[in-house]
Short mmCIF file of C-alpha atoms in Angstrom, two decimals:
data_model
loop_
_atom_site.label_atom_id
_atom_site.label_comp_id
_atom_site.label_asym_id
_atom_site.label_seq_id
_atom_site.Cartn_x
_atom_site.Cartn_y
_atom_site.Cartn_z
CA MET A 1 -13.95 12.77 -32.30
CA PRO A 2 -12.77 9.80 -31.85
CA ASN A 3 -15.89 7.56 -30.27
CA LEU A 4 -15.29 6.97 -26.56
CA LEU A 5 -14.79 2.42 -25.89
CA TYR A 6 -15.16 1.07 -22.83
CA LEU A 7 -13.46 -2.31 -22.11
CA GLU A 8 -14.43 -5.33 -20.31
CA SER A 9 -11.85 -6.92 -20.01
CA MET A 10 -10.46 -3.89 -17.84
CA ASP A 11 -12.19 -5.32 -14.45
CA SER A 12 -9.90 -5.65 -12.02
CA VAL A 13 -11.04 -9.34 -10.77
CA ARG A 14 -8.98 -10.43 -14.05
CA SER A 15 -5.62 -9.67 -12.70
CA SER A 16 -5.26 -10.00 -9.32
CA TRP A 17 -1.99 -9.69 -7.67
CA GLY A 18 -2.18 -13.89 -6.96
CA SER A 19 -1.27 -15.52 -10.18
CA SER A 20 1.22 -13.81 -12.81
CA GLU A 21 -0.47 -16.55 -14.88
CA ARG A 22 -3.58 -14.72 -14.76
CA ARG A 23 -2.00 -10.92 -14.81
CA ASP A 24 -0.31 -12.16 -17.97
CA GLN A 25 -3.63 -13.64 -20.58
CA ALA A 26 -5.19 -10.18 -19.25
CA ALA A 27 -2.45 -8.17 -19.79
CA ALA A 28 -2.38 -9.32 -23.25
CA GLN A 29 -6.42 -9.23 -23.91
CA VAL A 30 -6.22 -5.72 -22.94
CA ALA A 31 -3.47 -4.58 -25.05
CA VAL A 32 -4.70 -6.15 -28.03
CA GLU A 33 -8.47 -5.25 -28.10
CA ALA A 34 -6.48 -1.01 -26.44
CA LEU A 35 -4.24 -1.40 -29.55
CA LEU A 36 -6.71 -2.11 -32.33
CA ALA A 37 -9.31 0.29 -30.73
CA PHE A 38 -6.83 2.79 -30.99
CA ALA A 39 -6.13 2.28 -34.63
CA PHE A 40 -9.14 1.90 -35.77
CA GLY A 41 -10.06 5.50 -34.40
CA ASN A 42 -11.45 4.81 -31.22
CA ARG A 43 -10.25 6.88 -26.91
CA LEU A 44 -10.38 4.46 -24.09
CA VAL A 45 -12.69 4.86 -20.65
CA VAL A 46 -11.34 3.12 -17.61
CA GLN A 47 -13.91 2.90 -14.69
CA GLN A 48 -12.27 4.50 -11.67
CA SER A 49 -11.93 1.94 -9.55
CA TYR A 50 -10.74 -0.40 -12.34
CA ALA A 51 -7.81 2.24 -12.92
CA LEU A 52 -6.51 2.21 -9.35
CA ASP A 53 -6.89 -1.79 -8.77
CA SER A 54 -6.81 -4.07 -12.17
CA TYR A 55 -3.32 -4.84 -13.31
CA ALA A 56 -3.85 -5.57 -16.71
CA PHE A 57 -5.22 -1.14 -17.09
CA GLN A 58 -2.69 -0.58 -15.36
CA LYS A 59 0.66 -2.11 -17.19
CA VAL A 60 -0.92 -1.54 -20.60
CA LEU A 61 -1.31 2.14 -19.34
CA LYS A 62 2.51 1.96 -18.93
CA PRO A 63 3.62 1.82 -22.82
CA ILE A 64 0.61 3.74 -23.64
CA SER A 65 1.13 6.71 -21.84
CA GLN A 66 5.66 5.78 -22.24
CA ALA A 67 4.06 5.72 -26.51
CA TYR A 68 1.13 8.85 -26.71
CA GLU A 69 4.62 11.29 -24.10
CA GLU A 70 7.05 10.50 -27.40
CA VAL A 71 4.41 11.32 -29.74
CA HIS A 72 2.94 14.33 -28.10
CA SER A 73 6.27 15.17 -26.30
CA SER A 74 5.02 18.37 -23.96
CA SER A 75 6.17 18.90 -20.35
CA ASN A 76 2.62 19.49 -19.91
CA MET A 77 0.64 16.59 -22.60
CA TRP A 78 -3.01 17.56 -21.29
CA ALA A 79 -2.38 21.67 -22.50
CA THR A 80 -2.68 20.81 -25.69
CA GLY A 81 -6.45 19.84 -25.29
CA ARG A 82 -5.82 17.04 -26.70
CA PRO A 83 -8.16 14.52 -25.12
CA ALA A 84 -6.43 11.98 -23.72
CA PRO A 85 -6.35 8.47 -25.72
CA VAL A 86 -7.40 6.88 -21.70
CA GLN A 87 -9.05 8.67 -20.04
CA LEU A 88 -11.18 8.48 -16.61
CA HIS A 89 -14.98 7.39 -15.15
CA LEU A 90 -14.84 9.52 -12.10
CA HIS A 91 -17.88 8.86 -10.40
CA ARG A 92 -19.41 10.21 -7.14
CA ALA A 93 -15.73 12.09 -6.14
CA ARG A 94 -14.11 14.86 -8.48
CA THR A 95 -10.62 13.81 -8.30
CA PHE A 96 -8.64 10.57 -8.83
CA LEU A 97 -7.29 11.41 -5.57
CA ASP A 98 -10.61 11.11 -3.81
CA VAL A 99 -11.07 7.70 -5.28
CA VAL A 100 -7.45 6.44 -4.60
CA ALA A 101 -8.05 7.88 -0.59
CA ASN A 102 -12.12 6.83 -0.81
CA THR A 103 -11.11 2.80 -2.01
CA ILE A 104 -8.19 2.99 1.19
CA GLU A 105 -10.86 3.57 3.93
CA ARG A 106 -13.46 1.36 2.11
CA ALA A 107 -11.04 -0.88 2.39
CA THR A 108 -9.74 -0.62 5.73
CA THR A 109 -13.34 0.23 7.67
CA ALA A 110 -15.70 -2.60 7.61
CA THR A 111 -19.30 -2.01 6.35
CA SER A 112 -22.60 -2.63 8.88
CA ASP A 113 -22.15 -6.74 8.50
CA GLY A 114 -19.14 -6.66 8.57
CA GLY A 115 -17.28 -6.98 4.62
CA TYR A 116 -14.82 -4.72 3.44
CA PHE A 117 -13.74 -3.58 0.16
CA TYR A 118 -11.62 -6.41 -1.63
CA SER A 119 -8.83 -5.62 -3.23
CA SER A 120 -7.51 -7.42 -6.37
CA LEU A 121 -3.83 -5.48 -6.80
CA TYR A 122 -2.86 -4.95 -2.73
CA PRO A 123 -3.54 -7.77 -1.71
CA GLU A 124 -1.35 -4.87 1.70
CA LEU A 125 -4.84 -3.26 1.71
CA ASN A 126 -6.78 -6.72 2.94
CA ALA A 127 -4.38 -7.31 5.67
CA ARG A 128 -6.53 -6.04 8.69
CA GLU A 129 -3.15 -5.21 10.90
CA ARG A 130 -2.25 -2.90 8.33
CA HIS A 131 -4.74 -0.63 8.36
CA GLY A 132 -3.68 0.98 10.78
CA ASP A 133 -1.03 2.35 8.25
CA PHE A 134 -3.43 2.30 4.67
CA GLN A 135 -5.38 4.85 7.23
CA VAL A 136 -2.60 7.63 7.47
CA ALA A 137 -1.18 7.46 4.27
CA VAL A 138 -4.97 8.61 3.49
CA ARG A 139 -5.15 11.54 5.42
CA LYS A 140 -1.01 12.11 3.72
CA ILE A 141 -2.20 11.52 0.12
CA ALA A 142 -5.32 14.96 0.96
CA ASP A 143 -1.88 16.67 2.21
CA SER A 144 0.03 16.11 -0.45
CA GLY A 145 -1.95 15.45 -3.81
CA SER A 146 0.14 13.30 -4.57
CA LEU A 147 -0.14 9.13 -4.64
CA ASN A 148 3.80 8.72 -2.53
CA ALA A 149 2.55 8.09 1.28
CA PHE A 150 0.45 5.22 -0.83
CA ARG A 151 3.04 3.87 -2.93
CA ASN A 152 5.53 3.51 -0.08
CA LEU A 153 3.36 0.86 2.31
CA ILE A 154 3.39 -1.86 -1.52
CA ASP A 155 5.96 -4.41 -0.88
CA ASP A 156 7.20 -4.64 -4.45
CA TYR A 157 9.12 -2.16 -6.98
CA ASP A 158 6.53 -3.24 -10.24
CA ARG A 159 3.58 -1.84 -8.34
CA ARG A 160 5.26 0.62 -7.25
CA GLU A 161 6.41 1.72 -10.62
CA LEU A 162 2.49 1.62 -12.33
CA ILE A 163 1.37 3.23 -8.95
CA ASP A 164 4.21 6.24 -10.53
CA ILE A 165 2.67 6.01 -13.45
CA LEU A 166 -1.10 6.06 -12.76
CA ASP A 167 0.38 9.33 -10.46
CA LYS A 168 1.01 11.61 -13.29
CA TRP A 169 -1.04 10.45 -16.07
CA PHE A 170 -5.02 10.46 -14.16
CA GLY A 171 -2.90 12.35 -11.21
CA PRO A 172 -4.13 15.50 -12.44
CA ALA A 173 -7.96 14.56 -13.65
CA HIS A 174 -10.52 16.26 -12.19
CA VAL A 175 -14.60 16.73 -13.40
CA GLU A 176 -13.51 19.86 -14.76
CA ASN A 177 -10.97 18.44 -16.62
CA ALA A 178 -12.02 17.31 -20.23
CA GLU A 179 -8.76 16.02 -21.63
CA LEU A 180 -8.92 12.81 -18.77
CA VAL A 181 -12.27 12.86 -17.18
CA VAL A 182 -15.05 12.43 -19.78
CA THR A 183 -18.10 13.92 -19.03
CA PRO A 184 -21.06 11.47 -18.34
CA LYS A 185 -25.19 11.10 -19.53
CA GLU A 186 -26.03 9.27 -16.96
CA LYS A 187 -28.81 6.48 -17.83
CA PRO A 188 -31.49 4.84 -15.86
CA TYR A 189 -30.32 2.81 -13.06
CA HIS A 190 -31.05 -1.32 -13.29
CA SER A 191 -29.84 -3.56 -10.73
CA ILE A 192 -27.89 -6.82 -11.30
CA ASP A 193 -31.42 -8.68 -10.40
CA ASP A 194 -33.44 -6.43 -12.07
CA MET A 195 -31.29 -7.43 -15.65
CA LEU A 196 -31.64 -10.99 -14.95
CA MET A 197 -35.34 -10.74 -14.24
CA GLY A 198 -37.11 -12.79 -17.46
CA LEU A 199 -34.76 -15.24 -16.66
CA TYR A 200 -36.08 -16.53 -13.76
CA ARG A 201 -39.16 -17.64 -15.66
CA ASP A 202 -40.39 -20.20 -17.66
CA ASP A 203 -43.43 -17.83 -19.20
CA SER A 204 -41.37 -14.86 -19.40
CA ARG A 205 -40.84 -12.89 -22.43
CA VAL A 206 -36.93 -13.74 -22.17
CA MET A 207 -36.80 -16.86 -22.40
CA THR A 208 -40.52 -17.11 -25.46
CA GLU A 209 -37.77 -15.58 -27.48
CA LEU A 210 -34.54 -17.48 -26.27
CA ASN A 211 -36.74 -21.30 -27.47
CA LYS A 212 -37.30 -19.08 -30.32
CA HIS A 213 -33.89 -18.26 -31.34
CA GLU A 214 -32.95 -21.51 -30.10
CA VAL A 215 -30.64 -20.77 -28.04
CA LEU A 216 -31.81 -22.99 -24.89
CA GLY A 217 -31.13 -26.37 -27.14
CA SER A 218 -28.00 -27.37 -25.21
CA GLU A 219 -28.59 -28.28 -22.10
CA SER A 220 -25.27 -26.29 -21.03
CA SER A 221 -27.56 -22.63 -21.61
CA LYS A 222 -30.17 -24.45 -18.77
CA HIS A 223 -27.96 -25.51 -16.74
CA ILE A 224 -26.71 -21.92 -16.50
CA ILE A 225 -29.75 -20.10 -15.80
CA GLN A 226 -30.55 -23.57 -12.89
CA ALA A 227 -27.85 -22.38 -10.79
CA VAL A 228 -29.24 -18.74 -11.39
CA ARG A 229 -32.26 -19.51 -10.56
CA ARG A 230 -31.29 -21.49 -6.86
CA LEU A 231 -28.56 -18.82 -6.29
CA ARG A 232 -31.84 -15.76 -6.00
CA THR A 233 -34.02 -18.21 -4.59
CA ALA A 234 -31.81 -18.48 -1.70
CA ALA A 235 -30.71 -15.13 -1.17
CA PRO A 236 -32.05 -13.12 1.63
CA GLY A 237 -35.29 -11.14 0.19
CA GLN A 238 -34.79 -12.46 -2.95
CA LYS A 239 -32.74 -10.76 -5.53
CA LEU A 240 -28.87 -10.97 -6.84
CA PRO A 241 -27.19 -8.16 -5.18
CA ASN A 242 -24.96 -6.34 -6.90
CA ASP A 243 -22.24 -6.54 -3.74
CA ARG A 244 -19.82 -8.92 -5.90
CA SER A 245 -17.84 -9.88 -3.23
CA LEU A 246 -20.26 -12.63 -2.17
CA TYR A 247 -19.71 -14.33 -5.29
CA TYR A 248 -16.70 -14.59 -4.33
CA GLY A 249 -15.85 -14.79 -1.11
CA ASP A 250 -16.71 -16.47 2.01
CA ARG A 251 -19.52 -14.24 3.51
CA ALA A 252 -22.57 -15.41 4.01
CA TRP A 253 -25.06 -15.25 1.00
CA THR A 254 -28.08 -17.20 2.66
CA ALA A 255 -29.57 -16.07 6.41
CA ASP A 256 -27.83 -18.99 7.70
CA GLY A 257 -24.10 -18.36 6.75
CA ARG A 258 -23.88 -20.71 3.83
CA THR A 259 -22.28 -19.47 0.88
CA ALA A 260 -22.77 -19.36 -2.80
CA LEU A 261 -20.75 -21.48 -3.47
CA ASP A 262 -22.05 -24.06 -0.32
CA VAL A 263 -25.35 -23.20 -2.16
CA LEU A 264 -24.05 -24.50 -6.54
CA LYS A 265 -21.68 -26.72 -4.73
CA SER A 266 -20.29 -26.34 -8.04
CA GLU A 267 -17.66 -23.99 -8.47
CA ALA A 268 -18.46 -24.50 -12.50
CA ASP A 269 -21.53 -23.43 -11.94
CA LEU A 270 -20.93 -20.48 -9.60
CA ASP A 271 -18.24 -19.62 -12.25
CA ALA A 272 -20.65 -19.62 -14.71
CA VAL A 273 -23.49 -17.07 -12.96
CA ARG A 274 -20.22 -14.66 -12.23
CA GLU A 275 -19.67 -14.00 -15.11
CA MET A 276 -23.54 -12.79 -16.10
CA VAL A 277 -22.43 -10.82 -12.53
CA ASN A 278 -19.51 -9.30 -14.26
CA THR A 279 -20.60 -8.89 -17.50
CA LEU A 280 -23.75 -7.19 -15.65
CA TYR A 281 -22.31 -5.21 -13.76
CA ASN A 282 -19.69 -3.28 -16.41
CA ARG A 283 -23.66 -2.83 -18.16
CA ILE A 284 -24.28 -0.79 -14.78
CA VAL A 285 -20.90 1.31 -15.34
CA VAL A 286 -21.00 2.13 -19.07
CA ARG A 287 -25.00 2.69 -18.43
CA SER A 288 -23.44 5.63 -15.53
CA ILE A 289 -20.65 6.65 -18.39
CA GLY A 290 -23.85 7.10 -20.24
CA THR A 291 -22.10 8.72 -23.20
CA SER A 292 -19.88 5.10 -24.05
CA ASP A 293 -19.60 2.09 -26.78
CA ALA A 294 -18.44 -0.77 -24.81
CA PHE A 295 -16.93 -4.51 -25.00
CA TYR A 296 -17.97 -7.20 -23.52
CA THR A 297 -16.04 -9.30 -23.96
CA THR A 298 -15.60 -13.06 -21.75
CA ASP A 299 -12.36 -13.76 -20.11
CA LEU A 300 -9.00 -14.57 -22.07
CA GLY A 301 -7.69 -16.73 -19.44
CA SER A 302 -11.33 -18.63 -18.75
CA LYS A 303 -11.62 -22.23 -18.46
CA ASP A 304 -14.48 -23.22 -19.94
CA PRO A 305 -14.34 -20.26 -22.81
CA GLU A 306 -17.49 -21.35 -24.10
CA ARG A 307 -19.58 -21.82 -20.83
CA ASP A 308 -18.36 -18.23 -19.75
CA ALA A 309 -19.57 -16.84 -23.33
CA LEU A 310 -22.75 -19.30 -22.91
CA ALA A 311 -23.49 -17.22 -19.55
CA GLN A 312 -23.08 -14.08 -21.11
CA SER A 313 -25.25 -14.07 -24.01
CA LEU A 314 -27.95 -14.79 -21.60
CA ALA A 315 -26.83 -12.07 -19.32
CA LEU A 316 -26.94 -9.79 -22.09
CA SER A 317 -30.16 -11.52 -23.77
CA ALA A 318 -31.99 -10.65 -20.07
CA SER A 319 -30.58 -7.08 -19.47
CA ALA A 320 -31.57 -6.09 -23.88
CA HIS A 321 -35.26 -6.63 -22.83
CA VAL A 322 -34.97 -4.27 -19.12
CA LEU A 323 -33.05 -1.87 -21.04
CA GLY A 324 -33.26 -2.05 -24.58
CA PRO A 325 -32.08 -1.56 -27.37
CA SER A 326 -28.99 0.22 -28.48
CA ALA A 327 -29.94 3.74 -30.88
CA ARG A 328 -27.51 1.96 -32.76
CA ALA A 329 -29.56 -2.03 -32.50
CA GLN A 330 -32.15 -0.69 -33.23
CA ARG A 331 -31.03 0.91 -36.44
CA ASN A 332 -28.67 -2.39 -37.24
CA HIS A 333 -27.21 -5.00 -35.24
CA GLU A 334 -25.21 -4.52 -32.21
CA LEU A 335 -21.71 -6.37 -31.94
CA THR A 336 -20.70 -8.43 -29.22
CA ILE A 337 -17.05 -10.43 -28.20
CA PHE A 338 -15.83 -13.43 -27.83
CA PRO A 339 -12.11 -14.56 -26.15
CA ALA A 340 -8.81 -14.14 -28.66
CA SER A 341 -7.52 -16.97 -29.43
CA VAL A 342 -3.81 -16.91 -29.42
CA THR A 343 -2.20 -20.37 -29.71
CA PHE A 344 1.72 -21.22 -29.85
CA GLN A 345 3.00 -23.58 -30.83
CA ALA A 346 6.17 -23.68 -28.04
CA PRO A 347 5.00 -24.99 -24.73
CA GLY A 348 4.08 -23.15 -21.65
CA ASP A 349 0.73 -20.86 -22.11
CA ALA A 350 -0.27 -19.09 -25.57
CA ALA A 351 -1.69 -16.18 -23.24
CA VAL A 352 1.05 -15.77 -21.20
CA ALA A 353 3.81 -16.15 -24.06
CA PHE A 354 1.73 -13.55 -26.72
CA TRP A 355 1.81 -10.89 -23.63
CA ARG A 356 5.76 -11.90 -23.36
CA GLN A 357 6.33 -10.94 -27.12
CA PHE A 358 4.50 -8.34 -27.09
CA GLU A 359 5.65 -6.33 -23.94
CA GLY A 360 9.09 -5.78 -25.19
CA ASN A 361 7.75 -4.10 -27.85
CA ALA A 362 4.06 -2.32 -27.05
CA LYS A 363 5.64 1.36 -26.80
CA SER A 364 6.55 1.20 -30.10
CA ALA A 365 3.77 -0.54 -31.15
CA PHE A 366 1.59 2.08 -29.47
CA ALA A 367 3.81 5.54 -30.54
CA LYS A 368 3.30 4.02 -33.73
CA VAL A 369 -0.62 4.26 -34.10
CA PHE A 370 -0.84 7.60 -32.28
CA GLU A 371 1.11 8.56 -35.29
CA MET A 372 -0.77 7.18 -38.29
CA ALA A 373 -3.51 8.87 -36.10
CA ASP A 374 -2.71 11.92 -37.86
CA ASP A 375 -1.79 11.09 -41.17
CA GLN A 376 -4.12 12.03 -44.24
CA GLU A 377 -4.19 8.29 -45.75
CA TRP A 378 -4.69 6.97 -42.75
CA ARG A 379 -7.78 8.88 -41.93
CA ARG A 380 -9.22 8.53 -45.19
CA SER A 381 -9.08 4.45 -44.91
CA LEU A 382 -11.29 4.94 -41.39
CA HIS A 383 -13.63 7.20 -43.45
CA ASN A 384 -14.21 4.59 -45.48
CA VAL A 385 -14.98 2.34 -43.11
CA LYS A 386 -17.31 4.24 -40.87
CA GLY A 387 -19.02 5.49 -43.75
CA ALA A 388 -20.14 1.60 -44.72
CA VAL A 389 -21.03 1.04 -41.79
CA MET A 390 -23.37 4.27 -41.99
CA LEU A 391 -24.21 3.32 -45.19
CA GLY A 392 -25.14 -0.87 -43.76
CA ASP A 393 -22.66 -2.17 -46.64
CA MET A 394 -21.29 -5.16 -45.34
CA GLY A 395 -18.83 -5.56 -48.48
CA ALA A 396 -18.03 -2.43 -48.49
CA LEU A 397 -16.81 -2.85 -45.04
CA GLU A 398 -14.40 -6.01 -45.51
CA ASP A 399 -12.98 -4.32 -48.17
CA ALA A 400 -12.32 -1.30 -46.29
CA THR A 401 -11.26 -2.97 -43.14
CA ALA A 402 -8.89 -5.19 -45.28
CA ALA A 403 -7.22 -1.36 -46.61
CA HIS A 404 -7.06 -0.81 -42.86
CA VAL A 405 -5.86 -3.37 -41.30
CA ALA A 406 -3.42 -3.37 -44.45
CA LEU A 407 -2.32 -0.25 -43.94
CA LEU A 408 -2.02 -0.84 -39.72
CA ALA A 409 0.14 -4.12 -41.12
CA ASP A 410 2.67 -1.86 -43.08
CA GLY A 411 2.77 0.56 -40.20
CA LEU A 412 3.67 -1.78 -37.50
CA ALA A 413 5.81 -3.79 -39.31
CA GLY A 414 9.51 -4.80 -38.10
CA ILE A 415 7.93 -3.71 -34.75
CA LEU A 416 5.58 -6.59 -34.15
CA ALA A 417 5.09 -9.47 -35.78
CA PRO A 418 3.67 -12.99 -35.03
CA GLY A 419 6.22 -15.32 -33.19
CA PRO A 420 8.27 -17.81 -34.69
CA GLY A 421 5.24 -21.11 -33.09
CA GLY A 422 2.48 -18.89 -33.89
CA GLY A 423 -0.04 -16.34 -33.36
CA VAL A 424 -3.35 -14.35 -32.60
CA GLN A 425 -6.07 -15.20 -34.42
CA PHE A 426 -9.27 -12.36 -34.40
CA ALA A 427 -12.13 -13.11 -35.83
CA SER A 428 -16.00 -11.47 -35.74
CA GLY A 429 -18.60 -12.41 -32.92
CA LEU A 430 -20.99 -11.08 -34.23
CA ALA A 431 -24.54 -10.75 -32.64
CA GLY A 432 -28.01 -10.99 -33.81
CA VAL A 433 -30.71 -8.45 -32.47
CA ALA A 434 -34.06 -9.32 -32.49
CA GLY A 435 -37.15 -7.54 -30.97
CA GLY A 436 -34.42 -6.28 -28.43
CA LEU A 437 -32.99 -9.30 -27.62
CA ALA A 438 -29.46 -9.62 -28.57
CA VAL A 439 -29.01 -13.23 -28.90
CA ASN A 440 -25.24 -14.35 -29.61
CA PRO A 441 -24.53 -18.09 -30.49
CA ILE A 442 -21.42 -19.69 -29.59
CA VAL A 443 -19.81 -19.00 -32.91
CA PRO A 444 -16.33 -21.93 -33.35
CA VAL A 445 -13.52 -20.09 -35.57
CA ILE A 446 -10.96 -22.65 -36.94
CA ALA A 447 -7.84 -20.73 -39.09
CA GLN A 448 -4.59 -22.06 -39.61
CA VAL A 449 -1.45 -19.32 -38.62
CA SER A 450 1.64 -19.84 -38.64
CA GLY A 451 1.46 -23.36 -39.88
CA GLY A 452 -0.04 -24.17 -36.75
CA TRP A 453 -4.45 -25.14 -36.62
CA THR A 454 -6.18 -23.88 -33.88
CA THR A 455 -9.55 -23.20 -32.62
CA GLY A 456 -11.53 -20.60 -30.33
CA LEU A 457 -14.32 -18.76 -30.18
CA GLY A 458 -14.46 -15.01 -31.95
CA ILE A 459 -13.05 -11.40 -29.84
CA LEU A 460 -12.60 -8.97 -32.23
CA SER A 461 -14.19 -7.31 -35.41
CA ALA A 462 -11.56 -5.08 -36.66
CA THR A 463 -14.30 -2.56 -36.60
CA LEU A 464 -14.04 -2.51 -32.58
CA SER A 465 -17.29 -0.86 -32.22
CA ILE A 466 -18.41 1.89 -34.47
CA GLY A 467 -20.84 1.17 -35.88
CA GLY A 468 -20.90 -2.58 -35.87
CA VAL A 469 -23.14 -3.22 -38.77
CA VAL A 470 -24.13 -6.83 -39.54
CA SER A 471 -27.22 -8.24 -41.96
CA PRO A 472 -28.82 -11.79 -41.18
CA ARG A 473 -27.31 -12.90 -44.56
CA ALA A 474 -24.48 -12.40 -43.43
CA TRP A 475 -24.58 -14.01 -39.51
CA ARG A 476 -26.36 -16.96 -41.62
CA ALA A 477 -22.56 -16.98 -43.31
CA LEU A 478 -20.90 -16.61 -40.43
CA GLN A 479 -23.52 -19.78 -39.02
CA ARG A 480 -22.66 -21.86 -42.28
CA GLN A 481 -18.88 -21.24 -42.39
CA TRP A 482 -15.96 -21.35 -39.70
CA ALA A 483 -13.56 -19.40 -40.95
CA ALA A 484 -13.24 -17.31 -44.27
CA ASN A 485 -11.22 -14.22 -45.88
CA ALA A 486 -8.11 -13.83 -43.67
CA LEU A 487 -7.13 -9.75 -44.19
CA LYS A 488 -4.28 -9.11 -43.76
CA LYS A 489 -1.88 -10.17 -40.61
CA SER A 490 -0.32 -7.81 -39.02
CA LEU A 491 0.07 -9.57 -34.61
CA GLY A 492 -2.45 -12.50 -36.03
CA GLU A 493 -4.86 -12.90 -38.88
CA PHE A 494 -8.05 -11.40 -38.44
CA VAL A 495 -10.88 -13.17 -40.30
CA THR A 496 -14.71 -13.10 -41.51
CA ALA A 497 -17.60 -14.28 -42.88
CA GLU A 498 -18.36 -13.89 -46.46
CA GLU A 499 -21.44 -13.89 -47.62
CA GLY A 500 -23.01 -16.54 -49.87
#
């Protein structure tokens, strides 16, 4: 059975409908992560509200669903009993249609403090004058058993088409449907404030560990910690809320009506806090699933990738002291993932250019990966990768990964290739774990891609969360050298560190 993998890049806050550039950046990141997740033997799980409200997720589900239907041609793809490559996490809902109806209710009915659920993908839902139409749609969804009533209220073809695809894929989803819905094993709940508790006092165990590992040596890390402390001090009851709309909207943060931005007086500081909150919000979701590995990533379209990666590192470090290390982390070490570095010499945004290149061939690329999953050589190759992980043999892991990436590249030849002006660089971002503390230093990576130099932070260990064994020696090697061992070009280059 493939591993179940949760991608933070599917978070709906990253791909609001208002900016086509942001949407394309988010879609590029999800597409790359999803393709490689499948290539390394994983299934994906998406949180129910992201399934409905994340443009990036829905845009990438389109070629995934088309490819899967082509490879497993059947009038009912789920009749085979084969688990879907993308499954749904239902929380306090029995069906996906219930999720849609409940989301519309939350978006059109004020809470006790006057707030509404804010939709990233459907500004129509946020328009008060249209609330009545959507409330009628809720009743029609229940009566019809489809999303047509909701679809017909959306203003453009692109999103209506995505709703049709979503309806076809998750419309049959209900809690008893094991092919489409994961069976959760929920872990004990801890709030965002609980997980950040160790950052609030200089004499805490978390701060002591961060100092010991020299994570607090930069002014940037101290500045981020001060920002989260200032927000907490200003919050009523002095607890950071889990309601993420308070970090983005104009709702009052303080008792005297000031917003979070009013408190910090800096959009950059607030962005860093948002990165921490978003990561921990997704940790809460992952714990509510309980059976999934997770990819915690910073945003490919970030204004300040280094700051965001540092903020995420601090959040994960603090939360590890509350939640404890995973069983894998206790045995070995965990991987933490940082943003992709995508470079194009042509003018325009790199990620947008990549997505526009990738989108036309995405269905064929996903179909090829789904086809190869049944190939004996492919299965042996994955077995070798997983065996190296279980043995904790870094050299064998690099060799097995190189061989598997070569198979992937051969399979995708003629379907995907770096464009004439650049490509995509993937590098391993490794997180050492010491005493339950995830320490994720910022590691710059420089690699030559298609004749042009690019600099970025690491993103994607090619093992993609199948076990992530990283020895302290390997971690020190990564710190010493910026790039080594280009394994094989497929979408770009995979770069790992050589020991020595």
